[in-house]
Amino acid sequence: MITVLKHSSIALLFGLAPALCAAQVTDLLEAGPSAWEAADSDRWQFVDGEIHGSTAIFDGDKTDPEASAFLVGKELVEGDFIVSMEVSFDRGRYLGVYLDYGQDSRSGMWLATGHALPADAPDNEVERGYVKTVEDGFWIVRATGELVIEQGRRVKLGFSRRGDAYSLWNDGKLIAVYRKPGGYPSGPLQLRLTNSAVRIHALTMREIKGR
């Protein structure tokens, strides 16, 4: 049985216009593996209507291929939308989403839950999610916000594009937003793990109607 994230008040939860409620919702788990591509397919499993992903190692450098796992949707995502997911982490906490990212240009938007704090982090430091731009493979942090994730506990995340605004949400709360004038050309939804193992229990995309 496929688990689907449902919220009757999702428009209010995500601070979007009421017109959003009438927009089309797509269950991105329903089609199973046929809707996705992965060069490292052994790191992604479709189990009982969920996606389970894991990197090969959990303590590698972020540039180490063994420390990453990519899953790419086959369909182009256009217009304004919000991708909502409910996940839990078995290891680590790093899950990111590329929006409007071009494989050839190596440019687009990157929204992620961020890394866990190191053991020697200052007491006043907090775990953060963030929004980055990627330009020809060069990454720039554009916005950050506190995002605490506990292993084994379900967390609700949202990744949205509305006009030129790209936003990261947690349980209906806006974590970080960055406006990129003109945005980027549309691309497929792309997921990436780094040093982590995750269970994606629900994954939907909802069109955003109106302004």
Coordinates of C-alpha atoms in Angstrom, one line a residue:
M1 CA 0.0 0.0 0.0
I2 CA 1.4 3.4 -1.0
T3 CA 1.6 6.0 1.9
V4 CA 0.6 9.4 0.8
L5 CA 1.1 12.6 2.7
K6 CA -2.2 14.4 3.0
H7 CA -3.0 17.7 4.6
S8 CA -6.4 19.3 4.2
S9 CA -4.9 22.6 5.2
I10 CA -1.7 22.4 3.2
A11 CA -2.2 25.9 1.7
L12 CA -2.2 27.4 5.2
L13 CA 0.6 25.2 6.4
F14 CA 2.9 26.4 3.7
G15 CA 1.8 30.0 3.7
L16 CA 0.6 29.9 0.1
A17 CA -2.5 31.4 -1.5
P18 CA -5.9 29.6 -0.9
A19 CA -6.0 29.0 -4.7
L20 CA -3.4 26.3 -4.1
C21 CA -6.0 24.0 -2.6
A22 CA -7.7 23.5 -6.0
A23 CA -4.4 22.8 -7.8
Q24 CA -3.4 19.4 -9.1
V25 CA -1.5 17.0 -6.8
T26 CA 0.8 14.3 -8.1
D27 CA 1.8 11.3 -5.9
L28 CA 5.5 10.9 -6.9
L29 CA 5.6 7.4 -5.3
E30 CA 2.7 5.9 -7.2
A31 CA 4.5 5.0 -10.4
G32 CA 7.3 3.3 -8.4
P33 CA 10.8 2.9 -10.0
S34 CA 9.5 3.5 -13.5
A35 CA 9.3 7.3 -12.8
W36 CA 12.9 7.6 -11.7
E37 CA 16.5 7.1 -12.9
A38 CA 19.6 6.4 -10.8
A39 CA 23.2 5.8 -11.9
D40 CA 23.7 4.1 -8.5
S41 CA 20.4 2.2 -8.5
D42 CA 21.6 -0.3 -5.9
R43 CA 21.4 2.6 -3.4
W44 CA 17.7 3.2 -3.9
Q45 CA 14.9 0.7 -3.2
F46 CA 11.2 1.0 -3.7
V47 CA 9.6 -0.9 -0.8
D48 CA 5.9 -1.1 0.0
G49 CA 5.1 2.3 -1.6
E50 CA 8.1 4.0 -0.1
I51 CA 11.6 5.0 -1.3
H52 CA 14.5 3.8 0.8
G53 CA 17.9 5.4 -0.1
S54 CA 21.4 5.0 1.4
T55 CA 24.9 6.1 0.5
A56 CA 27.6 3.4 0.4
I57 CA 29.5 5.0 3.3
F58 CA 28.4 7.4 6.1
D59 CA 31.6 9.2 7.0
G60 CA 33.1 10.2 3.6
D61 CA 34.1 13.5 2.2
K62 CA 31.2 15.2 0.4
T63 CA 33.0 14.9 -2.9
D64 CA 33.5 11.1 -2.5
P65 CA 31.1 9.3 -4.9
E66 CA 30.6 6.6 -2.2
A67 CA 29.2 9.2 0.1
S68 CA 26.5 10.3 -2.3
A69 CA 23.4 8.8 -3.9
F70 CA 21.4 10.5 -6.6
L71 CA 17.8 9.8 -7.8
V72 CA 16.4 11.8 -10.8
G73 CA 12.8 12.1 -11.9
K74 CA 12.2 11.4 -15.6
E75 CA 9.6 14.2 -16.0
L76 CA 10.3 17.9 -16.5
V77 CA 8.9 20.0 -13.6
E78 CA 7.5 23.3 -14.9
G79 CA 5.6 26.2 -13.4
D80 CA 5.1 27.0 -9.7
F81 CA 5.0 24.0 -7.4
I82 CA 5.7 22.6 -3.9
V83 CA 7.3 19.2 -3.4
S84 CA 6.2 17.8 0.0
M85 CA 7.7 14.8 1.6
E86 CA 7.6 12.9 4.9
V87 CA 10.9 11.2 5.7
S88 CA 12.8 9.5 8.5
F89 CA 16.6 9.1 8.7
D90 CA 18.3 5.8 9.8
R91 CA 21.7 7.3 9.4
G92 CA 22.9 10.9 9.0
R93 CA 20.4 13.7 8.1
Y94 CA 21.5 15.1 4.8
L95 CA 18.9 15.1 2.0
G96 CA 18.8 17.7 -0.7
V97 CA 16.7 18.5 -3.7
Y98 CA 17.9 20.1 -7.0
L99 CA 15.2 22.3 -8.6
D100 CA 15.6 23.7 -12.1
Y101 CA 19.1 22.1 -12.3
G102 CA 20.6 21.5 -15.7
Q103 CA 23.0 18.5 -16.1
D104 CA 24.8 20.2 -19.0
S105 CA 25.0 23.7 -17.5
R106 CA 25.6 22.4 -14.0
S107 CA 23.5 25.3 -12.8
G108 CA 20.3 25.6 -10.8
M109 CA 19.0 25.6 -7.2
W110 CA 19.9 23.4 -4.4
L111 CA 17.8 23.1 -1.2
A112 CA 18.9 20.8 1.6
T113 CA 18.4 19.7 5.2
G114 CA 22.1 20.3 5.9
H115 CA 24.8 18.4 7.8
A116 CA 24.8 17.3 11.4
L117 CA 26.8 19.5 13.8
P118 CA 30.3 18.2 14.6
A119 CA 31.0 17.1 18.1
D120 CA 33.1 20.2 18.8
A121 CA 30.5 22.7 17.6
P122 CA 30.0 25.8 19.8
D123 CA 27.1 25.6 22.2
N124 CA 25.3 28.5 20.4
E125 CA 25.5 26.8 16.9
V126 CA 22.4 25.1 15.6
E127 CA 21.6 22.6 12.8
R128 CA 20.6 24.3 9.6
G129 CA 18.9 23.8 6.4
Y130 CA 19.9 25.9 3.5
V131 CA 19.3 27.2 -0.1
K132 CA 22.2 27.4 -2.5
T133 CA 22.6 28.5 -6.1
V134 CA 24.8 26.4 -8.3
E135 CA 26.5 28.2 -11.2
D136 CA 28.6 26.1 -13.6
G137 CA 29.3 23.7 -10.6
F138 CA 30.2 26.6 -8.2
W139 CA 28.1 26.6 -5.0
I140 CA 27.0 29.7 -3.1
V141 CA 24.9 29.6 0.1
R142 CA 22.1 32.1 -0.3
A143 CA 19.9 31.5 2.7
T144 CA 19.9 29.3 5.9
G145 CA 17.5 28.6 8.8
E146 CA 17.4 26.4 11.8
L147 CA 16.3 22.8 11.1
V148 CA 16.6 20.2 13.8
I149 CA 16.3 16.5 12.7
E150 CA 16.3 13.5 15.0
Q151 CA 17.2 10.1 13.6
G152 CA 14.3 7.7 13.5
R153 CA 11.6 10.4 13.8
R154 CA 9.4 11.4 10.9
V155 CA 9.9 15.0 9.6
K156 CA 7.8 16.9 7.1
L157 CA 9.8 18.8 4.5
G158 CA 8.7 21.1 1.6
F159 CA 10.7 22.4 -1.3
S160 CA 9.0 25.1 -3.5
R161 CA 9.3 27.4 -6.4
R162 CA 7.0 30.3 -6.8
G163 CA 7.9 32.9 -9.3
D164 CA 11.6 33.6 -8.6
A165 CA 11.4 32.5 -5.0
Y166 CA 12.8 29.1 -4.0
S167 CA 11.9 28.0 -0.4
L168 CA 12.6 25.3 2.1
W169 CA 9.9 24.4 4.7
N170 CA 9.7 22.2 7.7
D171 CA 6.3 21.1 9.2
G172 CA 4.6 24.2 7.6
K173 CA 7.3 26.6 8.8
L174 CA 9.4 28.6 6.3
I175 CA 13.0 27.8 7.0
A176 CA 14.8 29.6 4.2
V177 CA 13.9 31.5 1.0
Y178 CA 16.0 33.0 -1.8
R179 CA 14.8 35.0 -4.8
K180 CA 16.7 34.4 -8.0
P181 CA 15.8 37.0 -10.6
G182 CA 14.5 35.2 -13.6
G183 CA 15.0 31.8 -12.0
Y184 CA 16.5 29.0 -14.0
P185 CA 15.2 26.9 -16.9
S186 CA 12.9 24.1 -15.7
G187 CA 14.4 20.7 -15.0
P188 CA 13.5 17.4 -13.4
L189 CA 13.2 16.8 -9.7
Q190 CA 16.5 15.4 -8.4
L191 CA 17.2 14.0 -4.9
R192 CA 20.6 13.6 -3.4
L193 CA 21.8 12.0 -0.1
T194 CA 25.2 12.6 1.5
N195 CA 26.5 10.2 4.2
S196 CA 22.9 9.2 5.1
A197 CA 20.2 6.6 4.9
V198 CA 16.6 7.8 4.5
R199 CA 13.1 6.4 4.2
I200 CA 10.8 8.5 2.1
H201 CA 7.3 7.7 3.4
A202 CA 5.4 10.2 1.3
L203 CA 6.3 12.3 -1.7
T204 CA 3.9 14.6 -3.6
M205 CA 4.1 17.6 -5.9
R206 CA 1.3 20.2 -5.9
E207 CA 0.9 23.0 -8.5
I208 CA 0.7 26.5 -7.1
K209 CA -2.1 28.4 -8.7
G210 CA -2.4 32.2 -8.6
R211 CA -0.1 34.8 -7.0

